[in-house]
Short mmCIF file of C-alpha atoms in Angstrom, two decimals:
data_model
loop_
_atom_site.label_atom_id
_atom_site.label_comp_id
_atom_site.label_asym_id
_atom_site.label_seq_id
_atom_site.Cartn_x
_atom_site.Cartn_y
_atom_site.Cartn_z
CA MET A 1 173.30 25.54 39.10
CA ASP A 2 170.53 24.07 36.93
CA TYR A 3 172.13 21.25 34.96
CA LEU A 4 169.11 20.31 32.84
CA PRO A 5 169.46 23.02 30.15
CA LEU A 6 173.24 22.53 30.10
CA SER A 7 172.91 18.75 29.69
CA ALA A 8 170.27 19.14 27.00
CA GLY A 9 172.47 21.66 25.17
CA ILE A 10 175.53 19.39 25.20
CA LEU A 11 173.51 16.38 24.04
CA LEU A 12 171.82 18.50 21.36
CA PHE A 13 175.25 19.43 20.03
CA TYR A 14 176.13 15.72 19.80
CA TYR A 15 172.79 15.01 18.09
CA ALA A 16 173.33 17.74 15.51
CA ALA A 17 176.93 16.65 14.88
CA PHE A 18 175.76 13.06 14.40
CA LEU A 19 173.17 14.14 11.82
CA PHE A 20 175.69 16.35 10.05
CA ARG A 21 177.86 13.25 9.71
CA VAL A 22 174.86 11.38 8.30
CA CYS A 23 174.33 14.14 5.72
CA ARG A 24 177.95 13.94 4.62
CA GLY A 25 177.54 10.21 4.12
CA ILE A 26 174.37 10.70 2.05
CA VAL A 27 176.10 13.23 -0.20
CA ARG A 28 178.87 10.69 -0.78
CA LEU A 29 176.28 8.00 -1.58
CA LYS A 30 174.54 10.23 -4.10
CA ARG A 31 177.83 10.71 -5.92
CA ILE A 32 178.66 6.99 -5.92
CA SER A 33 175.14 5.98 -7.02
CA SER A 34 175.42 8.23 -10.07
CA GLU A 35 178.46 6.33 -11.34
CA LYS A 36 178.03 3.62 -13.98
CA ALA A 37 177.49 0.13 -12.57
CA ASN A 38 178.61 -3.10 -14.20
CA ASP A 39 176.47 -4.73 -16.88
CA SER A 40 176.51 -8.30 -15.54
CA VAL A 41 173.29 -10.29 -15.21
CA PRO A 42 173.88 -12.81 -12.40
CA TYR A 43 171.25 -15.35 -11.43
CA VAL A 44 169.36 -13.96 -8.42
CA SER A 45 167.33 -15.83 -5.83
CA VAL A 46 164.71 -13.61 -4.20
CA ILE A 47 163.93 -14.92 -0.71
CA ILE A 48 160.71 -13.82 0.97
CA PRO A 49 159.60 -15.22 4.34
CA PHE A 50 155.91 -14.81 5.04
CA ARG A 51 153.28 -15.53 7.66
CA ASN A 52 149.61 -14.69 7.10
CA GLU A 53 150.09 -12.30 4.18
CA GLU A 54 147.02 -13.12 2.07
CA LYS A 55 146.23 -9.43 1.56
CA ASN A 56 149.73 -8.59 0.32
CA ILE A 57 150.95 -11.57 -1.70
CA PRO A 58 149.02 -10.84 -4.95
CA ARG A 59 150.47 -7.33 -5.05
CA LEU A 60 153.94 -8.64 -4.17
CA ILE A 61 153.95 -11.20 -6.99
CA ALA A 62 152.62 -8.63 -9.47
CA SER A 63 155.51 -6.28 -8.68
CA LEU A 64 158.02 -9.10 -9.12
CA GLU A 65 156.41 -10.09 -12.42
CA GLY A 66 157.02 -6.53 -13.59
CA GLN A 67 160.78 -6.65 -13.02
CA LYS A 68 162.87 -5.53 -15.99
CA TYR A 69 165.25 -8.44 -15.46
CA PRO A 70 165.50 -11.54 -17.65
CA LYS A 71 162.81 -13.95 -16.52
CA ASP A 72 165.26 -16.87 -16.72
CA SER A 73 167.80 -15.06 -14.50
CA PHE A 74 165.90 -14.97 -11.23
CA GLU A 75 163.70 -17.13 -9.04
CA ILE A 76 161.28 -16.32 -6.21
CA LEU A 77 161.41 -18.46 -3.07
CA LEU A 78 158.46 -17.88 -0.73
CA ILE A 79 159.00 -19.49 2.68
CA ASN A 80 155.86 -20.17 4.67
CA ASP A 81 156.24 -19.68 8.42
CA HIS A 82 153.19 -21.74 9.41
CA SER A 83 150.52 -19.42 7.99
CA ASP A 84 146.91 -20.14 8.92
CA ASP A 85 145.22 -17.92 6.33
CA SER A 86 144.86 -18.24 2.54
CA SER A 87 148.44 -17.22 1.69
CA VAL A 88 149.52 -20.71 0.64
CA LYS A 89 146.47 -21.25 -1.60
CA ILE A 90 147.10 -17.95 -3.37
CA ILE A 91 150.71 -18.91 -4.11
CA GLN A 92 149.79 -22.43 -5.21
CA ALA A 93 147.29 -21.00 -7.68
CA TYR A 94 149.93 -18.84 -9.38
CA THR A 95 150.53 -19.75 -13.04
CA GLY A 96 152.49 -16.75 -14.29
CA GLU A 97 155.76 -16.43 -16.18
CA ILE A 98 158.26 -16.07 -13.34
CA SER A 99 159.72 -18.94 -11.31
CA VAL A 100 157.90 -19.08 -7.96
CA THR A 101 158.73 -21.81 -5.45
CA LEU A 102 156.76 -22.34 -2.25
CA LEU A 103 158.68 -23.76 0.71
CA HIS A 104 157.37 -24.62 4.17
CA LEU A 105 159.29 -24.39 7.42
CA PRO A 106 159.35 -27.79 9.18
CA ASP A 107 157.27 -28.30 12.30
CA GLY A 108 158.91 -26.81 15.35
CA VAL A 109 160.94 -24.34 13.30
CA THR A 110 159.69 -20.74 13.29
CA GLY A 111 160.84 -17.18 12.76
CA LYS A 112 162.17 -14.96 10.01
CA LYS A 113 165.83 -15.94 10.48
CA SER A 114 164.96 -19.62 10.18
CA ALA A 115 162.87 -18.94 7.08
CA ILE A 116 165.65 -16.97 5.38
CA THR A 117 168.22 -19.64 6.23
CA TYR A 118 165.91 -22.33 4.86
CA GLY A 119 165.41 -20.31 1.71
CA VAL A 120 169.14 -19.75 1.20
CA SER A 121 169.75 -23.50 1.47
CA HIS A 122 167.36 -24.04 -1.47
CA ALA A 123 168.51 -21.06 -3.54
CA ARG A 124 170.15 -21.54 -6.93
CA GLY A 125 171.50 -18.01 -7.24
CA GLU A 126 174.89 -16.72 -6.10
CA ILE A 127 173.16 -13.40 -5.35
CA ILE A 128 170.44 -13.51 -2.69
CA ALA A 129 167.93 -10.65 -2.74
CA GLY A 130 165.82 -10.22 0.36
CA THR A 131 162.53 -8.42 0.78
CA ASP A 132 159.27 -8.64 2.72
CA ALA A 133 155.87 -9.92 1.69
CA ASP A 134 154.14 -6.58 2.29
CA CYS A 135 156.32 -4.76 -0.25
CA VAL A 136 156.14 -3.68 -3.87
CA HIS A 137 159.21 -3.00 -5.97
CA SER A 138 160.30 -0.59 -8.66
CA PRO A 139 160.56 -2.32 -12.06
CA GLU A 140 164.36 -1.95 -12.07
CA TRP A 141 164.79 -3.18 -8.48
CA LEU A 142 166.60 -6.44 -9.30
CA SER A 143 168.70 -5.07 -12.15
CA THR A 144 169.89 -2.11 -10.05
CA LEU A 145 170.73 -4.24 -7.01
CA SER A 146 172.58 -6.92 -8.96
CA ALA A 147 174.56 -4.41 -11.05
CA ALA A 148 176.06 -2.89 -7.90
CA PHE A 149 178.09 -6.00 -7.05
CA ASP A 150 181.77 -6.13 -7.85
CA SER A 151 184.54 -8.41 -6.58
CA THR A 152 184.83 -6.55 -3.26
CA THR A 153 181.10 -6.19 -2.52
CA GLY A 154 179.50 -8.34 0.15
CA MET A 155 176.14 -6.64 0.54
CA VAL A 156 173.98 -4.11 -1.29
CA THR A 157 171.00 -2.38 0.27
CA GLY A 158 168.67 0.34 -0.90
CA PRO A 159 165.88 2.75 0.04
CA VAL A 160 162.60 1.65 1.57
CA THR A 161 159.68 4.02 1.81
CA ILE A 162 156.18 3.77 3.22
CA ALA A 163 153.24 4.18 0.86
CA GLU A 164 151.74 7.62 1.11
CA GLY A 165 148.49 7.73 3.02
CA LYS A 166 145.88 10.42 3.44
CA GLY A 167 145.79 10.40 7.24
CA ILE A 168 148.24 12.29 9.43
CA PHE A 169 149.26 9.09 11.25
CA GLU A 170 150.25 7.36 8.02
CA ARG A 171 152.05 10.45 6.73
CA MET A 172 153.99 10.78 9.98
CA GLN A 173 155.03 7.13 9.69
CA ARG A 174 156.31 7.81 6.19
CA LEU A 175 158.37 10.76 7.41
CA GLU A 176 159.72 8.89 10.44
CA HIS A 177 160.65 5.85 8.37
CA ALA A 178 162.42 8.08 5.86
CA GLY A 179 164.50 9.60 8.66
CA LEU A 180 165.44 6.16 9.94
CA SER A 181 166.39 4.87 6.50
CA LEU A 182 168.32 8.03 5.65
CA SER A 183 170.29 7.76 8.90
CA GLY A 184 171.21 4.17 8.07
CA ALA A 185 172.20 5.19 4.54
CA GLY A 186 174.37 8.06 5.75
CA LEU A 187 176.23 5.86 8.21
CA ILE A 188 176.94 3.36 5.44
CA GLY A 189 178.20 6.31 3.42
CA THR A 190 180.72 7.11 6.17
CA ASN A 191 181.86 3.45 6.32
CA HIS A 192 180.20 2.86 9.70
CA PRO A 193 177.16 0.71 8.84
CA VAL A 194 174.70 0.32 11.71
CA ILE A 195 171.17 -0.19 10.38
CA CYS A 196 169.58 -1.32 7.13
CA SER A 197 166.28 -2.75 6.01
CA GLY A 198 165.73 -6.41 5.17
CA ALA A 199 162.99 -5.24 2.80
CA ASN A 200 165.65 -4.13 0.30
CA ILE A 201 168.86 -6.06 0.59
CA ALA A 202 171.14 -8.35 -1.43
CA TYR A 203 174.21 -10.40 -0.55
CA ARG A 204 176.30 -13.29 -1.81
CA LYS A 205 175.09 -16.79 -0.95
CA SER A 206 178.66 -18.03 -0.56
CA LEU A 207 179.37 -15.29 1.98
CA PHE A 208 176.18 -16.06 3.93
CA GLU A 209 177.25 -19.69 4.17
CA LYS A 210 180.84 -18.81 5.08
CA ILE A 211 179.80 -16.71 8.09
CA ASN A 212 177.11 -19.23 9.12
CA GLY A 213 174.31 -16.82 8.44
CA PHE A 214 172.49 -15.75 11.58
CA ASP A 215 174.09 -18.20 14.01
CA ALA A 216 175.53 -15.44 16.20
CA ALA A 217 172.13 -13.76 16.47
CA LYS A 218 169.71 -16.66 16.08
CA THR A 219 168.09 -15.98 19.46
CA LEU A 220 167.03 -12.50 18.31
CA THR A 221 163.66 -12.23 16.58
CA SER A 222 164.60 -8.93 14.95
CA GLY A 223 167.82 -7.63 13.44
CA ASP A 224 168.49 -10.34 10.85
CA ASP A 225 169.40 -7.71 8.26
CA GLU A 226 171.64 -5.62 10.52
CA GLN A 227 173.44 -8.50 12.21
CA LEU A 228 174.25 -9.98 8.82
CA MET A 229 175.50 -6.62 7.56
CA HIS A 230 177.75 -6.21 10.61
CA LYS A 231 179.30 -9.62 10.11
CA ILE A 232 179.90 -9.00 6.42
CA PHE A 233 181.47 -5.58 6.97
CA TYR A 234 183.30 -5.84 10.29
CA GLN A 235 184.17 -9.53 10.34
CA GLU A 236 184.73 -10.35 6.67
CA LYS A 237 185.88 -6.84 5.65
CA LYS A 238 183.64 -6.85 2.60
CA LYS A 239 182.15 -3.70 1.14
CA VAL A 240 178.59 -2.70 2.03
CA VAL A 241 176.88 -0.52 -0.58
CA PHE A 242 173.77 1.64 -0.19
CA LEU A 243 172.14 2.57 -3.50
CA PHE A 244 170.70 6.06 -3.25
CA ASP A 245 168.72 5.38 -6.39
CA LYS A 246 164.98 5.55 -7.01
CA ARG A 247 165.27 2.72 -9.52
CA CYS A 248 165.68 0.24 -6.67
CA LEU A 249 163.07 1.77 -4.37
CA VAL A 250 160.93 -0.63 -2.33
CA THR A 251 157.60 0.51 -0.92
CA THR A 252 155.94 -1.02 2.12
CA ILE A 253 152.63 -0.31 3.82
CA PRO A 254 152.05 1.75 6.98
CA GLU A 255 150.63 0.35 10.17
CA LYS A 256 146.95 1.15 10.55
CA ARG A 257 146.81 1.45 14.33
CA THR A 258 149.04 3.06 16.91
CA ALA A 259 149.35 -0.19 18.88
CA GLU A 260 150.64 -2.05 15.81
CA PHE A 261 153.10 0.74 15.05
CA LEU A 262 154.50 0.64 18.61
CA GLN A 263 154.78 -3.15 18.55
CA GLN A 264 156.73 -2.91 15.29
CA ARG A 265 159.09 -0.31 16.73
CA ARG A 266 159.53 -2.37 19.92
CA ARG A 267 160.52 -5.32 17.74
CA TRP A 268 163.04 -3.20 15.84
CA ALA A 269 164.50 -1.82 19.08
CA SER A 270 164.67 -5.18 20.84
CA LYS A 271 168.14 -6.01 19.48
CA SER A 272 169.71 -2.69 20.57
CA LEU A 273 171.92 -4.20 23.26
CA ASN A 274 173.26 -6.76 20.79
CA TYR A 275 175.00 -4.17 18.64
CA ARG A 276 178.78 -3.87 18.71
CA ILE A 277 179.99 -2.02 21.80
CA GLN A 278 181.32 0.78 19.56
CA THR A 279 177.87 1.19 18.05
CA ILE A 280 176.16 1.25 21.45
CA LEU A 281 178.59 3.93 22.63
CA MET A 282 177.90 5.96 19.49
CA LEU A 283 174.10 5.74 19.81
CA SER A 284 173.72 6.08 23.59
CA PRO A 285 174.13 9.89 23.66
CA LEU A 286 171.29 10.15 21.14
CA PHE A 287 169.03 8.22 23.50
CA LEU A 288 170.14 10.40 26.41
CA PHE A 289 169.31 13.47 24.33
CA PHE A 290 165.75 12.24 23.86
CA ILE A 291 165.44 11.75 27.62
CA ALA A 292 166.79 15.25 28.25
CA TYR A 293 164.37 16.62 25.63
CA ILE A 294 161.36 15.09 27.41
CA ALA A 295 162.66 16.19 30.80
CA LEU A 296 163.06 19.74 29.50
CA PHE A 297 159.50 19.68 28.13
CA ALA A 298 158.17 18.47 31.49
CA ALA A 299 160.15 21.21 33.24
CA ALA A 300 158.69 23.82 30.87
CA VAL A 301 155.17 22.64 31.70
CA HIS A 302 155.94 22.75 35.45
CA ASP A 303 157.82 26.08 35.38
CA PRO A 304 157.10 27.94 32.12
CA ALA A 305 158.90 31.12 33.11
CA GLN A 306 162.22 29.37 33.63
CA TYR A 307 162.25 26.61 31.00
CA THR A 308 159.95 27.49 28.08
CA LEU A 309 162.57 29.41 26.10
CA PHE A 310 165.14 26.65 26.67
CA PHE A 311 162.72 24.02 25.42
CA LEU A 312 161.69 26.06 22.37
CA ALA A 313 165.35 26.60 21.46
CA VAL A 314 166.08 22.87 21.72
CA PHE A 315 162.91 22.00 19.78
CA LEU A 316 163.75 24.38 16.92
CA LEU A 317 167.40 23.32 16.70
CA LYS A 318 166.44 19.62 16.75
CA THR A 319 163.86 20.27 14.03
CA ALA A 320 166.46 22.08 11.93
CA ALA A 321 168.92 19.19 12.31
CA ASP A 322 166.27 16.63 11.36
CA PHE A 323 165.19 18.75 8.40
CA MET A 324 168.80 18.82 7.23
CA VAL A 325 168.67 15.02 6.88
CA LEU A 326 165.09 14.65 5.68
CA ARG A 327 165.49 17.09 2.80
CA GLN A 328 168.13 14.73 1.38
CA GLY A 329 165.36 12.19 0.84
CA VAL A 330 163.06 14.43 -1.20
CA GLY A 331 162.60 12.85 -4.61
CA ILE A 332 163.09 9.29 -3.38
CA TYR A 333 161.39 8.80 -0.03
CA MET A 334 158.85 11.60 -0.47
CA GLU A 335 157.90 14.26 -2.97
CA LYS A 336 158.05 17.14 -0.49
CA LEU A 337 158.43 17.95 3.19
CA SER A 338 155.22 19.18 4.76
CA PRO A 339 155.49 21.39 7.89
CA GLY A 340 152.05 20.12 8.91
CA VAL A 341 153.51 16.64 9.24
CA LEU A 342 157.06 17.50 10.33
CA LEU A 343 156.19 19.64 13.36
CA PRO A 344 153.86 17.19 15.16
CA ALA A 345 156.25 14.37 14.30
CA GLU A 346 159.06 16.32 15.96
CA LEU A 347 157.06 16.59 19.17
CA LEU A 348 156.25 12.87 19.31
CA HIS A 349 159.57 11.53 18.00
CA PRO A 350 161.48 11.37 21.33
CA LEU A 351 158.48 9.90 23.17
CA TYR A 352 158.08 6.82 21.03
CA ILE A 353 161.84 6.33 20.71
CA ILE A 354 162.22 6.15 24.49
CA TYR A 355 159.17 3.91 24.81
CA SER A 356 160.22 1.59 21.98
CA VAL A 357 163.78 1.10 23.23
CA LEU A 358 162.85 0.52 26.88
CA ALA A 359 159.86 -1.71 26.11
CA GLY A 360 161.62 -3.61 23.33
CA VAL A 361 164.80 -4.28 25.30
CA PHE A 362 163.28 -5.04 28.69
CA SER A 363 159.76 -6.29 27.98
CA GLY A 364 159.49 -7.64 24.44
CA PHE A 365 156.80 -7.40 21.79
CA THR A 366 154.07 -9.22 19.90
CA TRP A 367 154.56 -10.01 16.22
CA LYS A 368 152.54 -12.15 13.83
CA LYS A 369 150.33 -13.37 16.70
CA ARG A 370 153.41 -14.56 18.61
CA ASP A 371 154.58 -13.15 21.92
CA HIS A 372 158.30 -12.53 22.30
CA ARG A 373 158.82 -11.68 25.95
CA LYS A 374 162.02 -11.15 27.89
#
C-alpha cells in the first residue's frame, strides 16, 4: 500500500480543520472589535528599539507625530542598540512637538529584549506600546490600542501589514505576512494565543515588571512578543485582545532580497522549540503536512501517472483552505486577493516554511550584522 497519498490526505484534513478554527476566531474578533471601547486616555510610553535605521526613522517619527492622541499623553522612547550609522544624529536633531527620548544600551548589552527592558525601566506610562523602527502607523493607532484596555486586559495587539510593492516578490511577502498575522489573530480569537507581532502591541508596565519581562526567554533573540504574550495569558491569566480594526493598522516594509527574507523567517522560526508543549503538539502536524506536500510533489515529478492527480487535489484543497483565511483580511491587510500572486505563493509556501524552521532551529540566522548561531 502506498502510504504517501494517505498520509498527505490525513494531514491535509488537519490543516484545513486548523484553518477553519482560525476563521472562526477571526469572525469572533470582528464582532468584538465592532463593540464600543472605553473612552479613557491613559499615558502611553511607546518603546522602539533600533539598530541602524537611518532610512526609516524620519518616516517613523512623522507617523507618530500624526497620532490623533493628546500630545501630552504619550512619550516616545527610542533605544539605540549600538548603531553605527546616522540614526542617532537624526533623532538628536528632532525638534518637533511630541516627546522623544533617546536612550543608549550600555556597553556589553545588546539585543531587542534588552532594549525593550531598558526602555520599560525608563517609561513613565502605565501602558507600554511596542513597535518597530521600520514601521508607520495609522493616525488612530495609539487611541485605538489604549481604548481596548479594561481591568482584565493584560495585552492588546493589532494587525501588521507589509507595504504594497510593484514586484511579485514584494506582493507575495505581503500576502504571506497577512496569512501569518491572520492565523495569529484567529488563534487569539479562540483563546489559544500563539503568535503576535511586536510591531503592534501594548501591555501594562506593572504586569511586565511582575512577570520579570523576558527573563524566561532572554537567551532567545526572537520571540520577545510571543513569549511575553504567553506569560501574560497562560501564567497570569490576563486577557489578550486582538483588534481587528484598520484604525490601529501598522505598516512595515518588505525585504528587498530573497536572502534577507529567508534570514528574517529563520529568525522568526528560531524560537519554535521554546513554545509551550501544547503549542508544539498543535503546530507539529502542520509542519508534517508541508513535508508530505513536498514529498508528494517530488513523487509527482518522478512518477506523473501515479501521483499527479493526488498532488493537484492536495494543492487545490490547500489553496482553498488558505483562501478561506486570507479573504478575511481583505479591507485591512490588502485591498483584494490576486490569483496571480496567490497561486505562485501557494507553490512556494511549504518550501520556505520547511527551510526556515529547520535552518532557524538547528543552524541560526544573521540579523542586524550579527550572527546568531546554534
